[in-house]
mmCIF file of C-alpha atoms in Angstrom:
data_model
loop_
_atom_site.group_PDB
_atom_site.id
_atom_site.type_symbol
_atom_site.label_atom_id
_atom_site.label_comp_id
_atom_site.label_asym_id
_atom_site.label_seq_id
_atom_site.Cartn_x
_atom_site.Cartn_y
_atom_site.Cartn_z
ATOM 1 C CA UNK A 1 -0.958 -9.185 43.318
ATOM 2 C CA UNK A 2 -3.441 -11.569 41.885
ATOM 3 C CA UNK A 3 -4.432 -11.925 38.452
ATOM 4 C CA UNK A 4 -7.431 -14.413 37.643
ATOM 5 C CA UNK A 5 -7.277 -14.403 33.562
ATOM 6 C CA UNK A 6 -10.555 -16.053 32.063
ATOM 7 C CA UNK A 7 -10.255 -18.148 29.121
ATOM 8 C CA UNK A 8 -12.182 -20.653 26.759
ATOM 9 C CA UNK A 9 -9.120 -22.775 26.922
ATOM 10 C CA UNK A 10 -5.559 -23.506 27.644
ATOM 11 C CA UNK A 11 -4.221 -22.315 24.396
ATOM 12 C CA UNK A 12 -0.388 -22.457 24.632
ATOM 13 C CA UNK A 13 0.631 -18.731 23.526
ATOM 14 C CA UNK A 14 -2.157 -17.628 26.430
ATOM 15 C CA UNK A 15 -0.591 -20.241 29.213
ATOM 16 C CA UNK A 16 2.894 -19.251 27.920
ATOM 17 C CA UNK A 17 1.854 -16.027 28.502
ATOM 18 C CA UNK A 18 0.624 -16.255 31.922
ATOM 19 C CA UNK A 19 3.475 -18.254 32.777
ATOM 20 C CA UNK A 20 5.889 -14.955 32.586
ATOM 21 C CA UNK A 21 3.103 -13.255 34.149
ATOM 22 C CA UNK A 22 3.562 -15.301 37.474
ATOM 23 C CA UNK A 23 6.651 -14.649 37.585
ATOM 24 C CA UNK A 24 5.800 -10.773 39.474
ATOM 25 C CA UNK A 25 2.050 -11.917 40.401
ATOM 26 C CA UNK A 26 -0.006 -14.854 41.205
ATOM 27 C CA UNK A 27 -1.996 -15.902 38.234
ATOM 28 C CA UNK A 28 -4.733 -18.791 38.547
ATOM 29 C CA UNK A 29 -6.835 -19.412 35.387
ATOM 30 C CA UNK A 30 -10.129 -20.283 34.960
ATOM 31 C CA UNK A 31 -11.223 -21.766 31.634
ATOM 32 C CA UNK A 32 -13.665 -24.238 29.416
ATOM 33 C CA UNK A 33 -11.605 -26.783 28.344
ATOM 34 C CA UNK A 34 -13.301 -26.067 24.688
ATOM 35 C CA UNK A 35 -11.386 -25.964 21.440
ATOM 36 C CA UNK A 36 -11.997 -26.138 18.052
ATOM 37 C CA UNK A 37 -12.978 -28.938 16.037
ATOM 38 C CA UNK A 38 -9.530 -31.282 14.910
ATOM 39 C CA UNK A 39 -7.342 -29.661 17.288
ATOM 40 C CA UNK A 40 -4.000 -31.726 17.336
ATOM 41 C CA UNK A 41 -2.698 -33.094 20.148
ATOM 42 C CA UNK A 42 0.976 -31.461 20.256
ATOM 43 C CA UNK A 43 -1.321 -27.958 20.481
ATOM 44 C CA UNK A 44 -2.719 -28.655 23.934
ATOM 45 C CA UNK A 45 0.004 -30.391 25.605
ATOM 46 C CA UNK A 46 1.292 -27.236 26.979
ATOM 47 C CA UNK A 47 1.253 -27.068 30.908
ATOM 48 C CA UNK A 48 1.983 -24.399 32.865
ATOM 49 C CA UNK A 49 4.090 -24.389 35.514
ATOM 50 C CA UNK A 50 4.017 -21.027 37.489
ATOM 51 C CA UNK A 51 0.136 -19.873 36.803
ATOM 52 C CA UNK A 52 -2.399 -22.256 38.279
ATOM 53 C CA UNK A 53 -5.138 -23.541 35.820
ATOM 54 C CA UNK A 54 -8.380 -25.251 36.046
ATOM 55 C CA UNK A 55 -11.111 -26.072 34.327
ATOM 56 C CA UNK A 56 -14.344 -24.613 36.117
ATOM 57 C CA UNK A 57 -16.808 -25.737 32.932
ATOM 58 C CA UNK A 58 -20.400 -26.994 33.548
ATOM 59 C CA UNK A 59 -22.559 -27.635 30.849
ATOM 60 C CA UNK A 60 -26.614 -26.209 30.355
ATOM 61 C CA UNK A 61 -28.385 -27.876 27.362
ATOM 62 C CA UNK A 62 -25.346 -29.205 25.360
ATOM 63 C CA UNK A 63 -23.762 -25.228 26.141
ATOM 64 C CA UNK A 64 -20.694 -25.407 27.786
ATOM 65 C CA UNK A 65 -20.653 -22.268 30.470
ATOM 66 C CA UNK A 66 -18.429 -21.316 33.653
ATOM 67 C CA UNK A 67 -19.757 -21.940 37.263
ATOM 68 C CA UNK A 68 -20.380 -18.042 37.655
ATOM 69 C CA UNK A 69 -20.491 -18.182 41.621
ATOM 70 C CA UNK A 70 -16.048 -19.600 41.812
ATOM 71 C CA UNK A 71 -15.536 -16.496 39.474
ATOM 72 C CA UNK A 72 -17.600 -13.860 41.092
ATOM 73 C CA UNK A 73 -16.346 -15.279 44.744
ATOM 74 C CA UNK A 74 -12.807 -15.263 43.873
ATOM 75 C CA UNK A 75 -10.254 -13.433 45.416
ATOM 76 C CA UNK A 76 -8.212 -11.056 42.911
ATOM 77 C CA UNK A 77 -6.564 -7.852 41.855
ATOM 78 C CA UNK A 78 -6.912 -8.093 38.411
ATOM 79 C CA UNK A 79 -9.436 -9.836 36.472
ATOM 80 C CA UNK A 80 -9.212 -10.273 32.664
ATOM 81 C CA UNK A 81 -11.174 -11.378 30.247
ATOM 82 C CA UNK A 82 -9.769 -13.229 26.938
ATOM 83 C CA UNK A 83 -12.273 -11.675 24.278
ATOM 84 C CA UNK A 84 -15.502 -10.934 24.334
ATOM 85 C CA UNK A 85 -16.594 -13.011 21.437
ATOM 86 C CA UNK A 86 -18.007 -16.882 22.792
ATOM 87 C CA UNK A 87 -21.413 -17.484 24.683
ATOM 88 C CA UNK A 88 -19.899 -18.004 28.321
ATOM 89 C CA UNK A 89 -17.693 -14.969 27.851
ATOM 90 C CA UNK A 90 -20.525 -12.314 27.145
ATOM 91 C CA UNK A 91 -22.948 -14.187 29.474
ATOM 92 C CA UNK A 92 -19.972 -13.088 32.100
ATOM 93 C CA UNK A 93 -20.023 -9.924 31.091
ATOM 94 C CA UNK A 94 -23.274 -9.211 32.140
ATOM 95 C CA UNK A 95 -22.638 -10.405 35.074
ATOM 96 C CA UNK A 96 -19.856 -8.430 35.766
ATOM 97 C CA UNK A 97 -21.830 -5.625 34.552
ATOM 98 C CA UNK A 98 -24.636 -6.255 36.663
ATOM 99 C CA UNK A 99 -23.274 -6.444 40.249
ATOM 100 C CA UNK A 100 -20.453 -3.414 39.050
ATOM 101 C CA UNK A 101 -17.500 -5.822 39.045
ATOM 102 C CA UNK A 102 -14.006 -3.677 37.389
ATOM 103 C CA UNK A 103 -12.479 -5.762 34.886
ATOM 104 C CA UNK A 104 -10.158 -5.815 31.845
ATOM 105 C CA UNK A 105 -10.566 -7.364 27.947
ATOM 106 C CA UNK A 106 -7.674 -8.720 26.487
ATOM 107 C CA UNK A 107 -8.382 -8.438 22.328
ATOM 108 C CA UNK A 108 -6.361 -9.429 19.756
ATOM 109 C CA UNK A 109 -7.212 -7.620 16.717
ATOM 110 C CA UNK A 110 -10.419 -6.702 15.267
ATOM 111 C CA UNK A 111 -11.497 -5.021 11.757
ATOM 112 C CA UNK A 112 -13.925 -2.406 11.105
ATOM 113 C CA UNK A 113 -16.443 -3.648 9.310
ATOM 114 C CA UNK A 114 -17.180 -1.832 5.794
ATOM 115 C CA UNK A 115 -20.810 -2.169 5.997
ATOM 116 C CA UNK A 116 -22.307 -3.430 9.882
ATOM 117 C CA UNK A 117 -26.192 -3.739 10.910
ATOM 118 C CA UNK A 118 -27.489 -1.115 13.573
ATOM 119 C CA UNK A 119 -28.213 -3.932 15.543
ATOM 120 C CA UNK A 120 -25.531 -6.384 15.565
ATOM 121 C CA UNK A 121 -23.060 -3.022 16.095
ATOM 122 C CA UNK A 122 -25.289 -2.029 19.120
ATOM 123 C CA UNK A 123 -24.961 -5.547 20.614
ATOM 124 C CA UNK A 124 -21.356 -5.945 19.440
ATOM 125 C CA UNK A 125 -20.854 -2.276 21.632
ATOM 126 C CA UNK A 126 -22.424 -3.078 24.242
ATOM 127 C CA UNK A 127 -20.291 -6.450 24.784
ATOM 128 C CA UNK A 128 -17.122 -4.322 24.040
ATOM 129 C CA UNK A 129 -17.397 -0.985 25.820
ATOM 130 C CA UNK A 130 -17.858 -0.831 29.725
ATOM 131 C CA UNK A 131 -14.535 -2.836 30.564
ATOM 132 C CA UNK A 132 -12.186 -1.027 33.101
ATOM 133 C CA UNK A 133 -8.767 -1.370 30.918
ATOM 134 C CA UNK A 134 -7.932 -3.040 27.483
ATOM 135 C CA UNK A 135 -4.691 -4.490 26.304
ATOM 136 C CA UNK A 136 -4.673 -4.510 22.480
ATOM 137 C CA UNK A 137 -2.066 -5.610 20.220
ATOM 138 C CA UNK A 138 -2.132 -2.515 17.468
ATOM 139 C CA UNK A 139 -3.231 0.594 16.552
ATOM 140 C CA UNK A 140 -5.554 -0.697 13.940
ATOM 141 C CA UNK A 141 -6.673 -3.097 17.398
ATOM 142 C CA UNK A 142 -7.028 0.519 18.682
ATOM 143 C CA UNK A 143 -9.457 1.509 16.224
ATOM 144 C CA UNK A 144 -11.371 -1.326 16.414
ATOM 145 C CA UNK A 145 -11.986 -0.673 19.622
ATOM 146 C CA UNK A 146 -12.909 3.137 19.342
ATOM 147 C CA UNK A 147 -15.277 2.550 16.633
ATOM 148 C CA UNK A 148 -17.535 0.261 18.947
ATOM 149 C CA UNK A 149 -16.956 2.976 22.083
ATOM 150 C CA UNK A 150 -14.189 2.209 23.636
ATOM 151 C CA UNK A 151 -12.023 5.746 25.240
ATOM 152 C CA UNK A 152 -8.704 5.144 23.749
ATOM 153 C CA UNK A 153 -7.776 6.758 27.106
ATOM 154 C CA UNK A 154 -8.250 3.253 28.765
ATOM 155 C CA UNK A 155 -5.896 1.762 25.657
ATOM 156 C CA UNK A 156 -3.049 -0.141 26.265
ATOM 157 C CA UNK A 157 -0.521 -1.941 24.425
ATOM 158 C CA UNK A 158 -0.318 -5.293 24.748
ATOM 159 C CA UNK A 159 2.723 -7.254 22.775
ATOM 160 C CA UNK A 160 1.351 -10.393 21.274
ATOM 161 C CA UNK A 161 3.010 -13.177 20.074
ATOM 162 C CA UNK A 162 4.131 -16.929 21.414
ATOM 163 C CA UNK A 163 7.738 -16.317 21.184
ATOM 164 C CA UNK A 164 10.230 -16.171 24.222
ATOM 165 C CA UNK A 165 13.631 -14.590 24.349
ATOM 166 C CA UNK A 166 15.314 -18.021 23.794
ATOM 167 C CA UNK A 167 13.544 -18.881 20.576
ATOM 168 C CA UNK A 168 14.602 -15.975 18.905
ATOM 169 C CA UNK A 169 18.240 -16.084 17.322
ATOM 170 C CA UNK A 170 21.137 -14.008 17.843
ATOM 171 C CA UNK A 171 21.499 -13.278 14.180
ATOM 172 C CA UNK A 172 20.247 -14.194 10.916
ATOM 173 C CA UNK A 173 22.124 -17.361 10.223
ATOM 174 C CA UNK A 174 24.926 -17.922 7.227
ATOM 175 C CA UNK A 175 24.351 -19.228 4.251
ATOM 176 C CA UNK A 176 26.536 -22.168 5.708
ATOM 177 C CA UNK A 177 24.240 -22.498 8.935
ATOM 178 C CA UNK A 178 20.987 -22.750 6.163
ATOM 179 C CA UNK A 179 22.838 -25.333 3.983
ATOM 180 C CA UNK A 180 23.769 -27.356 6.944
ATOM 181 C CA UNK A 181 20.181 -27.379 8.096
ATOM 182 C CA UNK A 182 18.670 -27.696 4.275
ATOM 183 C CA UNK A 183 21.122 -31.324 4.395
ATOM 184 C CA UNK A 184 19.931 -32.408 7.117
ATOM 185 C CA UNK A 185 15.834 -31.973 5.906
ATOM 186 C CA UNK A 186 16.536 -33.257 3.111
ATOM 187 C CA UNK A 187 15.580 -30.281 0.563
ATOM 188 C CA UNK A 188 17.709 -28.974 -2.128
ATOM 189 C CA UNK A 189 19.837 -25.897 -1.320
ATOM 190 C CA UNK A 190 18.057 -23.208 -3.566
ATOM 191 C CA UNK A 191 15.930 -19.993 -2.421
ATOM 192 C CA UNK A 192 13.410 -20.991 0.024
ATOM 193 C CA UNK A 193 10.200 -19.464 0.833
ATOM 194 C CA UNK A 194 7.420 -20.484 3.650
ATOM 195 C CA UNK A 195 4.126 -20.230 4.337
ATOM 196 C CA UNK A 196 2.420 -21.529 7.432
ATOM 197 C CA UNK A 197 -1.354 -21.815 7.747
ATOM 198 C CA UNK A 198 -4.512 -23.976 7.723
ATOM 199 C CA UNK A 199 -4.987 -24.603 4.068
ATOM 200 C CA UNK A 200 -8.193 -22.523 4.064
ATOM 201 C CA UNK A 201 -9.798 -20.105 1.838
ATOM 202 C CA UNK A 202 -9.332 -16.927 4.392
ATOM 203 C CA UNK A 203 -5.493 -18.270 4.354
ATOM 204 C CA UNK A 204 -5.323 -16.859 0.609
ATOM 205 C CA UNK A 205 -2.930 -19.536 -0.125
ATOM 206 C CA UNK A 206 -4.330 -20.000 -3.769
ATOM 207 C CA UNK A 207 -2.777 -16.366 -4.209
ATOM 208 C CA UNK A 208 0.594 -17.301 -3.487
ATOM 209 C CA UNK A 209 0.239 -20.620 -5.941
ATOM 210 C CA UNK A 210 -0.740 -18.298 -8.790
ATOM 211 C CA UNK A 211 2.132 -15.390 -7.624
ATOM 212 C CA UNK A 212 5.193 -17.729 -8.136
ATOM 213 C CA UNK A 213 4.163 -19.160 -11.281
ATOM 214 C CA UNK A 214 5.679 -15.374 -12.174
ATOM 215 C CA UNK A 215 9.069 -16.208 -10.672
ATOM 216 C CA UNK A 216 11.515 -17.100 -12.504
ATOM 217 C CA UNK A 217 15.233 -18.970 -11.514
ATOM 218 C CA UNK A 218 15.777 -21.818 -8.704
ATOM 219 C CA UNK A 219 13.640 -22.140 -5.775
ATOM 220 C CA UNK A 220 11.400 -23.656 -3.307
ATOM 221 C CA UNK A 221 7.977 -22.989 -1.874
ATOM 222 C CA UNK A 222 7.545 -24.711 1.688
ATOM 223 C CA UNK A 223 3.440 -25.109 2.262
ATOM 224 C CA UNK A 224 2.772 -25.943 5.952
ATOM 225 C CA UNK A 225 0.053 -26.643 7.311
ATOM 226 C CA UNK A 226 -3.117 -29.590 7.382
ATOM 227 C CA UNK A 227 -6.713 -28.870 5.664
ATOM 228 C CA UNK A 228 -9.345 -30.904 3.205
ATOM 229 C CA UNK A 229 -8.730 -27.674 0.300
ATOM 230 C CA UNK A 230 -8.652 -30.261 -2.416
ATOM 231 C CA UNK A 231 -8.551 -27.486 -4.904
ATOM 232 C CA UNK A 232 -5.741 -26.325 -3.649
ATOM 233 C CA UNK A 233 -3.933 -29.039 -3.227
ATOM 234 C CA UNK A 234 -4.271 -30.112 -6.774
ATOM 235 C CA UNK A 235 -2.890 -26.678 -7.800
ATOM 236 C CA UNK A 236 0.270 -27.156 -5.221
ATOM 237 C CA UNK A 237 0.730 -30.692 -6.465
ATOM 238 C CA UNK A 238 1.140 -29.447 -10.061
ATOM 239 C CA UNK A 239 3.516 -26.680 -9.348
ATOM 240 C CA UNK A 240 6.930 -28.445 -9.456
ATOM 241 C CA UNK A 241 8.666 -25.735 -6.991
ATOM 242 C CA UNK A 242 5.956 -26.171 -4.063
ATOM 243 C CA UNK A 243 6.247 -29.126 -0.954
ATOM 244 C CA UNK A 244 3.248 -29.368 1.365
ATOM 245 C CA UNK A 245 3.905 -30.458 4.462
ATOM 246 C CA UNK A 246 0.538 -31.217 6.366
ATOM 247 C CA UNK A 247 1.910 -31.468 9.990
ATOM 248 C CA UNK A 248 4.883 -31.034 11.758
ATOM 249 C CA UNK A 249 6.127 -30.716 15.456
ATOM 250 C CA UNK A 250 7.272 -26.777 16.630
ATOM 251 C CA UNK A 251 10.384 -28.496 16.569
ATOM 252 C CA UNK A 252 10.603 -29.613 13.246
ATOM 253 C CA UNK A 253 8.923 -25.878 12.023
ATOM 254 C CA UNK A 254 11.909 -23.983 13.842
ATOM 255 C CA UNK A 255 14.193 -26.108 11.390
ATOM 256 C CA UNK A 256 12.046 -25.341 8.167
ATOM 257 C CA UNK A 257 11.961 -21.313 9.363
ATOM 258 C CA UNK A 258 15.432 -22.063 9.436
ATOM 259 C CA UNK A 259 16.121 -23.322 6.448
ATOM 260 C CA UNK A 260 14.368 -21.100 4.615
ATOM 261 C CA UNK A 261 14.764 -17.432 2.944
ATOM 262 C CA UNK A 262 11.473 -15.255 3.624
ATOM 263 C CA UNK A 263 8.018 -16.040 5.063
ATOM 264 C CA UNK A 264 5.309 -15.677 2.881
ATOM 265 C CA UNK A 265 1.751 -14.927 4.845
ATOM 266 C CA UNK A 266 -1.200 -14.541 1.850
ATOM 267 C CA UNK A 267 -3.650 -14.156 4.084
ATOM 268 C CA UNK A 268 -7.263 -12.640 3.461
ATOM 269 C CA UNK A 269 -7.754 -11.887 7.026
ATOM 270 C CA UNK A 270 -5.778 -12.690 10.453
ATOM 271 C CA UNK A 271 -6.665 -10.673 13.292
ATOM 272 C CA UNK A 272 -3.056 -10.659 14.081
ATOM 273 C CA UNK A 273 -0.998 -14.071 12.726
ATOM 274 C CA UNK A 274 0.661 -15.409 15.355
ATOM 275 C CA UNK A 275 2.988 -16.941 12.814
ATOM 276 C CA UNK A 276 4.557 -13.891 11.711
ATOM 277 C CA UNK A 277 6.221 -13.652 15.030
ATOM 278 C CA UNK A 278 7.799 -17.109 14.601
ATOM 279 C CA UNK A 279 9.283 -16.440 11.328
ATOM 280 C CA UNK A 280 11.030 -13.338 12.096
ATOM 281 C CA UNK A 281 12.547 -14.647 15.475
ATOM 282 C CA UNK A 282 14.661 -16.946 13.161
ATOM 283 C CA UNK A 283 15.908 -13.676 11.185
ATOM 284 C CA UNK A 284 13.463 -13.835 8.373
ATOM 285 C CA UNK A 285 12.203 -10.946 5.725
ATOM 286 C CA UNK A 286 8.132 -11.186 5.826
ATOM 287 C CA UNK A 287 6.003 -10.890 3.068
ATOM 288 C CA UNK A 288 2.326 -10.612 4.021
ATOM 289 C CA UNK A 289 -0.827 -8.324 3.409
ATOM 290 C CA UNK A 290 -2.117 -5.565 4.932
ATOM 291 C CA UNK A 291 -5.279 -7.894 6.192
ATOM 292 C CA UNK A 292 -2.653 -9.230 9.085
ATOM 293 C CA UNK A 293 -2.793 -7.113 11.718
ATOM 294 C CA UNK A 294 0.617 -8.795 13.089
ATOM 295 C CA UNK A 295 2.235 -7.230 10.428
ATOM 296 C CA UNK A 296 1.086 -4.211 9.575
ATOM 297 C CA UNK A 297 2.513 -4.052 13.232
ATOM 298 C CA UNK A 298 5.820 -5.435 13.061
ATOM 299 C CA UNK A 299 6.907 -4.453 9.184
ATOM 300 C CA UNK A 300 8.601 -1.431 8.349
ATOM 301 C CA UNK A 301 8.273 -1.298 4.499
ATOM 302 C CA UNK A 302 11.594 -2.329 2.279
ATOM 303 C CA UNK A 303 13.068 -2.511 5.931
ATOM 304 C CA UNK A 304 12.212 -6.286 7.214
ATOM 305 C CA UNK A 305 9.660 -7.338 4.785
ATOM 306 C CA UNK A 306 7.107 -6.206 2.340
ATOM 307 C CA UNK A 307 3.076 -5.548 2.413
ATOM 308 C CA UNK A 308 0.574 -5.990 0.110
ATOM 309 C CA UNK A 309 -2.331 -6.091 -0.552
ATOM 310 C CA UNK A 310 -4.966 -9.437 -0.374
ATOM 311 C CA UNK A 311 -5.625 -10.677 -3.392
ATOM 312 C CA UNK A 312 -3.648 -8.838 -5.769
ATOM 313 C CA UNK A 313 -1.085 -11.315 -7.562
ATOM 314 C CA UNK A 314 1.241 -8.928 -9.303
ATOM 315 C CA UNK A 315 1.937 -7.072 -6.014
ATOM 316 C CA UNK A 316 2.425 -10.192 -4.013
ATOM 317 C CA UNK A 317 4.910 -11.566 -7.263
ATOM 318 C CA UNK A 318 6.756 -8.393 -7.398
ATOM 319 C CA UNK A 319 7.420 -8.530 -3.700
ATOM 320 C CA UNK A 320 8.637 -11.944 -3.613
ATOM 321 C CA UNK A 321 10.790 -10.615 -6.760
ATOM 322 C CA UNK A 322 11.931 -7.961 -4.958
ATOM 323 C CA UNK A 323 13.245 -9.832 -1.808
ATOM 324 C CA UNK A 324 14.970 -12.323 -4.039
ATOM 325 C CA UNK A 325 17.129 -9.509 -4.797
ATOM 326 C CA UNK A 326 17.488 -7.713 -1.849
ATOM 327 C CA UNK A 327 20.505 -7.909 1.152
ATOM 328 C CA UNK A 328 18.680 -10.553 3.183
ATOM 329 C CA UNK A 329 20.831 -10.693 5.646
ATOM 330 C CA UNK A 330 20.056 -6.386 6.850
ATOM 331 C CA UNK A 331 16.431 -6.905 6.640
ATOM 332 C CA UNK A 332 16.679 -10.272 8.972
ATOM 333 C CA UNK A 333 18.319 -8.182 11.307
ATOM 334 C CA UNK A 334 15.777 -6.212 11.529
ATOM 335 C CA UNK A 335 13.130 -8.150 11.783
ATOM 336 C CA UNK A 336 14.687 -9.867 15.096
ATOM 337 C CA UNK A 337 15.625 -6.440 16.650
ATOM 338 C CA UNK A 338 11.548 -5.691 15.976
ATOM 339 C CA UNK A 339 10.584 -8.718 17.507
ATOM 340 C CA UNK A 340 12.098 -8.901 20.673
ATOM 341 C CA UNK A 341 10.035 -6.392 21.948
ATOM 342 C CA UNK A 342 7.198 -9.057 21.274
ATOM 343 C CA UNK A 343 8.802 -11.626 23.910
ATOM 344 C CA UNK A 344 6.517 -13.348 26.100
ATOM 345 C CA UNK A 345 9.721 -12.394 28.664
ATOM 346 C CA UNK A 346 8.791 -8.226 27.950
ATOM 347 C CA UNK A 347 5.024 -8.718 26.946
ATOM 348 C CA UNK A 348 4.790 -10.126 30.743
ATOM 349 C CA UNK A 349 6.855 -7.741 32.480
ATOM 350 C CA UNK A 350 5.222 -5.002 30.489
ATOM 351 C CA UNK A 351 1.464 -5.913 31.360
ATOM 352 C CA UNK A 352 2.571 -6.164 35.010
ATOM 353 C CA UNK A 353 3.608 -2.828 34.670
ATOM 354 C CA UNK A 354 0.784 -1.832 33.754
ATOM 355 C CA UNK A 355 -1.135 -3.643 36.436
ATOM 356 C CA UNK A 356 0.736 -2.271 39.057
ATOM 357 C CA UNK A 357 0.266 1.123 37.897
ATOM 358 C CA UNK A 358 -3.509 0.638 37.338
ATOM 359 C CA UNK A 359 -4.152 -0.449 40.868
ATOM 360 C CA UNK A 360 -1.633 2.285 42.500
ATOM 361 C CA UNK A 361 -3.819 4.518 40.692
ATOM 362 C CA UNK A 362 -6.942 2.570 42.271
ATOM 363 C CA UNK A 363 -8.483 1.827 38.748
ATOM 364 C CA UNK A 364 -8.827 -2.081 39.029
#
């Protein structure tokens, strides 16, 4: 079988997924080589070793577009589009609808808006509805697709993460193992919280900084991520428990995960949240808001973490206090058990079996 995957760029978590799929089928990736501003060189350093990639971008009035003729002439069994939200992809969807070509949409997540202009909803419905099948990451994403007119019978689960089997610990680290890593990192051997993400308003770090003001005893919080939020940086500097690290490599980040006891994501909104899976792979309990779809999909309240409401300082503080007084080993083991189903290997195998079934049923 041949898969043609159309993406905006070579985001490493997508490319690793495609490499895993390429164990089972021929995979070709067409992209625009278009990234957000200030993206790090390390982020784009991953290169596929099984899947083929090609930048097929052209430019019209400084707007990047695909070489649409090249896509439409390509021979494939499965055509999968990575989302629908950028102009070049929307134009491709229009072309595919005009010539009645079958395609699938991979959707990371989405939130049903509380209020939405009728015209805006119709436009979004046009671009979302009409695919032959959908890869959806969670029940919330299913509901989002339903809201925009997608039949539930053509929505299939995609186990979305960026961790491989080799990234997942066999069991939570012992206190002795954590002590050694903390010593190597030069950090204190006290209860350790970690949070990872850009220092932007949406991530909710200001709420986390406020929440830990109510925590007593010996502990430390590492906030790892870059950004120009000077107010947040001032808030962090004034709290002796907080250590901010601007940027570290993925290998270094893994060491900080291992050195930590609990992962916290205080986000105001994340359509998924790959860092949740990264932390779970290292055997950490998770505290996250109900505006993080990864947490809602993978966290069982009280079993491997706690789900709180965004911007609810007291609820977040109480969740931290709870997790400081429970058996972290049991919660961490549950995190590891859960994330195994979301490994790149397991996810790719499930996707391949789906594509095979759809082709056998002549739905591609």
